[in-house]
Coordinates of C-alpha atoms in Angstrom, one line a residue:
M28 CA 0.0 0.0 0.0
D29 CA 1.6 3.2 -1.2
V30 CA 1.5 6.3 0.9
K31 CA 0.9 8.4 -2.3
D32 CA -2.5 6.7 -2.5
F33 CA -3.6 8.9 0.4
Y34 CA -2.4 12.2 -1.1
F35 CA -4.7 15.1 -2.0
D36 CA -3.9 18.7 -2.8
L37 CA -4.9 21.1 -0.1
P38 CA -4.9 24.9 -0.6
Q39 CA -3.0 26.5 2.2
E40 CA -5.7 29.0 2.9
L41 CA -8.1 26.2 3.9
I42 CA -6.0 25.4 7.0
A43 CA -8.0 26.9 9.9
Q44 CA -5.9 29.3 12.0
D45 CA -8.4 30.3 14.6
P46 CA -11.3 28.5 16.4
L47 CA -14.8 29.8 15.6
E48 CA -16.6 31.9 18.3
D49 CA -19.3 29.3 18.7
R50 CA -17.9 25.7 18.8
T51 CA -21.1 24.1 17.4
S52 CA -21.2 26.4 14.3
S53 CA -18.5 24.5 12.4
R54 CA -19.6 22.8 9.3
L55 CA -20.4 19.1 9.2
L56 CA -19.9 16.9 6.2
V57 CA -22.0 13.8 6.7
M58 CA -21.1 10.7 4.7
D59 CA -22.7 7.3 4.4
K60 CA -19.6 5.0 4.8
H61 CA -21.2 2.3 2.6
T62 CA -22.4 4.4 -0.3
G63 CA -20.2 7.5 -0.1
E64 CA -23.3 9.7 -0.2
I65 CA -22.7 13.2 1.2
E66 CA -24.7 15.8 3.0
H67 CA -23.6 19.3 4.1
R68 CA -24.8 20.4 7.5
V69 CA -23.7 22.4 10.6
F70 CA -22.1 20.6 13.5
R71 CA -25.0 21.2 15.9
D72 CA -27.2 19.2 13.5
I73 CA -25.3 16.1 14.7
V74 CA -28.4 15.5 16.8
D75 CA -30.4 14.6 13.7
Y76 CA -28.1 11.7 13.1
L77 CA -28.0 10.2 16.6
R78 CA -30.6 7.8 17.9
P79 CA -31.7 6.8 21.4
G80 CA -29.7 3.7 22.4
D81 CA -26.5 4.9 20.7
C82 CA -23.4 5.6 22.7
L83 CA -21.1 8.5 22.0
V84 CA -17.5 7.9 23.1
I85 CA -15.4 10.9 24.1
N86 CA -11.7 11.2 25.0
D87 CA -11.4 13.3 28.2
T88 CA -7.7 13.8 28.1
K89 CA -6.5 17.3 28.9
V90 CA -3.7 19.2 26.9
I91 CA -1.0 20.4 29.1
P92 CA 0.8 23.7 28.3
A93 CA 3.7 21.6 27.2
R94 CA 5.8 24.2 25.3
L95 CA 8.5 25.8 27.5
Y96 CA 11.0 28.5 26.6
G97 CA 14.2 28.7 28.5
V98 CA 18.0 29.4 28.4
K99 CA 21.0 27.2 28.8
E100 CA 22.5 27.9 32.2
D101 CA 26.1 28.2 31.1
T102 CA 25.8 30.0 27.7
Q103 CA 22.3 31.7 28.0
A104 CA 21.5 30.2 24.6
K105 CA 17.7 30.2 23.9
I106 CA 16.2 26.7 24.1
E107 CA 12.6 25.5 23.3
V108 CA 11.4 22.3 25.1
L109 CA 8.2 20.4 24.3
L110 CA 7.1 17.9 26.9
L111 CA 6.0 14.6 25.1
K112 CA 5.4 12.1 27.9
R113 CA 6.1 11.7 31.5
R114 CA 8.4 8.7 32.1
E115 CA 8.4 8.8 35.9
N116 CA 7.8 11.6 38.5
D117 CA 9.8 14.5 37.3
I118 CA 11.5 12.8 34.3
W119 CA 10.0 13.6 30.9
E120 CA 10.7 12.6 27.4
T121 CA 11.0 15.9 25.4
L122 CA 11.6 17.4 22.1
V123 CA 14.4 20.1 22.3
K124 CA 15.3 22.8 19.8
P125 CA 18.2 23.3 19.0
G126 CA 19.0 19.7 20.1
K127 CA 22.7 19.9 19.4
K128 CA 23.1 22.4 22.2
C129 CA 21.5 20.1 24.8
R130 CA 23.8 17.1 25.3
P131 CA 23.5 15.0 28.5
G132 CA 24.5 17.1 31.5
A133 CA 23.1 20.4 30.0
V134 CA 21.0 22.5 32.4
I135 CA 18.1 24.6 31.1
V136 CA 16.6 27.3 33.2
F137 CA 12.9 28.5 32.8
G138 CA 11.2 31.5 34.2
D139 CA 14.2 33.0 36.0
G140 CA 14.9 29.8 37.8
L141 CA 11.3 28.8 38.8
L142 CA 12.0 25.6 36.9
K143 CA 15.2 23.9 35.9
G144 CA 15.8 20.9 33.7
T145 CA 18.8 18.6 33.4
V146 CA 19.3 16.6 30.2
L147 CA 19.9 13.0 31.3
D148 CA 20.0 11.1 28.0
V149 CA 19.3 11.2 24.2
V150 CA 16.7 8.6 23.2
D151 CA 14.7 7.6 20.1
E152 CA 14.4 10.1 17.3
G153 CA 16.8 12.5 19.1
N154 CA 14.3 13.1 21.9
R155 CA 15.8 14.2 25.3
L156 CA 15.1 12.7 28.7
I157 CA 15.0 15.7 31.1
Q158 CA 14.8 15.7 34.9
F159 CA 13.0 18.8 36.2
S160 CA 13.6 20.4 39.6
Y161 CA 11.4 23.1 41.2
E162 CA 9.7 24.1 44.4
G163 CA 6.0 23.7 44.7
I164 CA 3.6 21.9 42.4
F165 CA 4.8 21.0 38.9
E166 CA 1.4 21.5 37.2
Q167 CA 1.0 25.0 38.7
I168 CA 4.5 26.0 37.5
L169 CA 3.7 24.6 34.1
D170 CA 0.5 26.5 33.9
Q171 CA 2.4 29.7 34.7
L172 CA 5.3 29.2 32.3
G173 CA 4.1 26.8 29.6
Q174 CA 2.3 27.6 26.3
M175 CA -0.2 25.4 24.5
P176 CA 1.6 23.1 22.0
L177 CA -0.3 24.1 18.9
P178 CA 0.4 22.1 15.8
P179 CA 3.1 23.4 13.4
Y180 CA 0.5 24.4 10.8
I181 CA -1.2 26.9 13.1
T182 CA 0.8 30.1 13.0
H183 CA -1.6 32.4 14.8
Q184 CA -1.3 33.0 18.6
L185 CA -4.1 31.5 20.6
K186 CA -5.9 34.2 22.6
D187 CA -7.7 31.8 25.0
K188 CA -5.9 28.6 26.1
N189 CA -9.2 26.9 26.7
R190 CA -10.1 26.9 23.0
Y191 CA -7.5 24.2 22.4
Q192 CA -9.2 22.1 25.1
T193 CA -12.5 20.2 24.9
V194 CA -15.2 21.3 27.3
Y195 CA -14.9 17.8 29.0
A196 CA -11.1 17.7 29.3
K197 CA -10.2 16.1 32.7
H198 CA -7.0 14.1 32.8
D199 CA -3.7 16.0 32.2
G200 CA -1.3 14.4 29.8
S201 CA -1.8 15.3 26.1
A202 CA 0.7 17.2 23.9
A203 CA -2.2 17.8 21.4
A204 CA -5.9 18.1 21.6
P205 CA -8.4 15.4 20.5
T206 CA -9.7 17.9 18.1
A207 CA -13.0 16.3 17.0
G208 CA -14.2 17.0 20.5
L209 CA -13.6 20.8 20.2
H210 CA -17.0 21.1 18.4
F211 CA -19.0 20.2 21.5
T212 CA -20.4 22.5 24.2
Q213 CA -21.9 21.3 27.5
E214 CA -25.4 22.4 26.2
L215 CA -25.0 20.2 23.1
L216 CA -23.8 17.2 25.1
Q217 CA -26.8 17.7 27.5
K218 CA -29.2 17.8 24.5
I219 CA -27.6 14.5 23.2
Q220 CA -28.0 12.8 26.6
D221 CA -31.6 14.0 26.9
M222 CA -32.3 12.2 23.5
G223 CA -31.4 8.9 25.2
V224 CA -27.9 8.7 23.9
K225 CA -25.3 7.4 26.4
I226 CA -22.0 9.3 26.7
A227 CA -19.0 7.2 27.6
H228 CA -15.6 8.6 28.7
V229 CA -12.2 7.1 27.8
T230 CA -8.8 8.6 28.1
L231 CA -5.9 8.6 25.5
H232 CA -3.1 11.0 26.0
V233 CA -2.4 12.3 22.5
G234 CA 1.3 12.4 21.5
L235 CA 3.0 14.6 19.0
G236 CA 3.4 11.6 16.7
T237 CA -0.1 12.5 15.6
F238 CA 1.4 15.2 13.4
R239 CA 4.4 13.2 12.3
P240 CA 4.3 12.6 8.6
V241 CA 4.6 9.0 7.2
K242 CA 8.1 9.0 5.8
V243 CA 8.1 5.5 4.2
E244 CA 6.8 4.7 0.8
N245 CA 5.0 1.5 1.9
V246 CA 2.4 2.3 4.5
L247 CA 3.0 -1.1 6.2
D248 CA 6.6 0.0 7.0
H249 CA 5.4 2.9 9.1
H250 CA 6.0 2.6 12.9
M251 CA 3.3 4.2 15.1
H252 CA 4.3 6.2 18.2
S253 CA 2.9 4.7 21.5
E254 CA 0.3 6.5 23.6
F255 CA -1.2 5.8 27.0
Y256 CA -4.9 5.0 27.4
M257 CA -7.4 4.2 30.2
V258 CA -10.8 2.6 30.1
E259 CA -12.8 2.5 33.3
E260 CA -15.0 -0.5 34.2
E261 CA -18.2 1.6 34.3
E262 CA -17.5 3.2 30.9
A263 CA -16.6 -0.2 29.3
K264 CA -19.9 -1.6 30.6
K265 CA -21.9 1.3 28.9
I266 CA -20.2 0.6 25.6
N267 CA -20.6 -3.2 25.8
D268 CA -24.2 -2.8 26.8
T269 CA -24.9 -0.5 23.8
K270 CA -23.5 -3.2 21.4
A271 CA -25.5 -6.0 23.1
A272 CA -28.7 -4.0 22.8
G273 CA -28.1 -3.2 19.1
G274 CA -27.1 0.4 19.5
R275 CA -24.3 2.1 17.7
V276 CA -20.9 2.9 19.2
I277 CA -20.0 6.4 17.8
C278 CA -16.4 7.5 18.5
V279 CA -15.6 11.2 18.8
G280 CA -12.3 11.5 17.1
T281 CA -9.6 9.0 16.0
T282 CA -8.1 8.9 19.5
S283 CA -11.4 7.5 21.0
C284 CA -11.5 5.1 18.1
R285 CA -7.9 3.9 18.7
T286 CA -8.5 3.5 22.4
L287 CA -11.6 1.3 21.8
E288 CA -10.0 -0.8 19.1
S289 CA -6.9 -1.3 21.2
A290 CA -8.8 -2.4 24.3
T291 CA -11.4 -4.7 22.5
G292 CA -10.8 -8.4 22.2
E293 CA -11.4 -10.5 19.1
D294 CA -14.7 -11.4 20.7
G295 CA -15.9 -7.8 20.3
I296 CA -15.9 -7.1 24.1
L297 CA -14.3 -4.0 25.4
K298 CA -12.1 -4.6 28.4
A299 CA -11.5 -2.1 31.1
G300 CA -7.9 -1.3 32.0
S301 CA -5.0 0.9 31.0
G302 CA -1.8 0.5 28.9
W303 CA 0.2 1.7 25.9
T304 CA -1.1 1.4 22.4
E305 CA 0.7 1.6 19.0
I306 CA -2.3 0.5 17.0
F307 CA -2.1 1.5 13.3
I308 CA -5.4 1.4 11.5
Y309 CA -5.4 1.4 7.7
P310 CA -7.5 0.0 4.9
G311 CA -8.1 -3.8 5.3
Y312 CA -8.5 -3.4 9.1
Q313 CA -11.7 -5.0 10.5
F314 CA -13.2 -2.8 13.2
K315 CA -14.1 -4.8 16.4
I316 CA -16.5 -2.4 18.1
L317 CA -16.7 1.1 16.4
D318 CA -19.7 1.7 14.2
C319 CA -19.5 5.4 13.4
L320 CA -16.9 8.2 13.6
I321 CA -17.0 12.0 14.2
T322 CA -13.7 13.4 13.0
N323 CA -12.0 16.5 11.6
F324 CA -10.3 16.8 8.2
H325 CA -6.7 15.4 8.3
L326 CA -3.4 16.0 6.6
P327 CA -2.6 14.4 3.2
E328 CA -0.8 11.1 3.5
S329 CA -1.3 11.0 7.3
T330 CA -2.1 7.9 9.4
L331 CA -5.4 9.6 10.3
V332 CA -6.5 9.8 6.7
M333 CA -5.6 6.1 6.5
L334 CA -7.7 5.3 9.6
V335 CA -10.8 7.1 8.1
S336 CA -10.2 5.3 4.8
A337 CA -10.2 1.9 6.7
L338 CA -13.7 2.8 7.9
A339 CA -15.3 4.3 4.8
G340 CA -13.1 3.2 1.9
R341 CA -10.3 5.2 0.3
E342 CA -12.2 6.3 -2.7
H343 CA -15.2 7.5 -0.7
V344 CA -12.9 9.4 1.7
L345 CA -10.8 11.1 -1.0
H346 CA -14.0 12.0 -2.9
A347 CA -15.4 13.6 0.3
Y348 CA -12.2 15.5 0.8
E349 CA -12.4 16.7 -2.8
E350 CA -15.9 17.9 -2.1
A351 CA -14.9 19.6 1.1
I352 CA -12.1 21.5 -0.6
K353 CA -14.5 22.5 -3.4
E354 CA -17.0 23.7 -0.7
R355 CA -14.2 25.6 1.1
Y356 CA -14.4 23.6 4.4
R357 CA -11.9 24.5 7.0
F358 CA -9.2 21.9 7.7
F359 CA -7.2 20.4 10.6
S360 CA -7.4 21.1 14.3
F361 CA -9.6 24.3 14.4
G362 CA -11.4 23.2 11.2
D363 CA -14.7 21.6 10.3
A364 CA -15.9 18.1 11.0
M365 CA -17.1 14.9 9.3
F366 CA -19.6 12.3 10.5
L367 CA -19.0 8.8 9.0
Q368 CA -22.2 6.8 9.6

């Protein structure tokens, strides 16, 4: 399977730079995953496509302000550090720029010494393991010094940190937002529940690998980054009960999808628990539990376009993307959404 099979030409000006004032006013492209038939709606119309007895699965991870700017203690050279994942207590795997200035032993100072980081080791893909030292509570210091790690294709400054956060974000740990969830408000979620649709929470801490391009020609040679997930007993029961009663399991975002598909056995039963997943979903994959997907529009040749193509067929997906470009939909993190039913 060639990575070029998932290429499409996207005009730069369709990459959304800012979130809309009203989260629910994004556009919604609805596609029948079997026929490829398309409708154009507004996101709040999602209620017209949900049915009592369905279960909406949301990822309640919370983005941490993971981008830090500091200086090297000895030379005062400017250093940018991006927190990727917590390895243990105060040791984090990070992305450091410029990396060549930060060999093991280097000390980086942030916020006039409020936080210090010592480089311990260089690991996979040139990432640095850094041990942080500080007085007080790490999360509070991070909130004071850190910036939201917006994707590289967003060049505008974010005025309100909360706009790169879902309204149900709860568990700290992501380096990127599960962006399909950005379209929901508490009012819309309440309306959905009042219709008799269950809402189940899962957690997957999104890594920056989400934005990493596929650099191999053959899709099957691509190695996925690993991400931590959690599924609580009560939430697994909601989802399994929905399937047993003939309802649909509708994932909000590719992260919820990958969590469920990682934690579901071949018997189609979702198991509660936590762990690391490197699941890579591409055409040919047989979904074990997911029925429908709400998702944003993704980068050409990305693993996320491949996942969507596994659900609805590559031709249908590329046709829908062509249609979205023609209709001037907004793309990527702050962009519009698709519902594959």
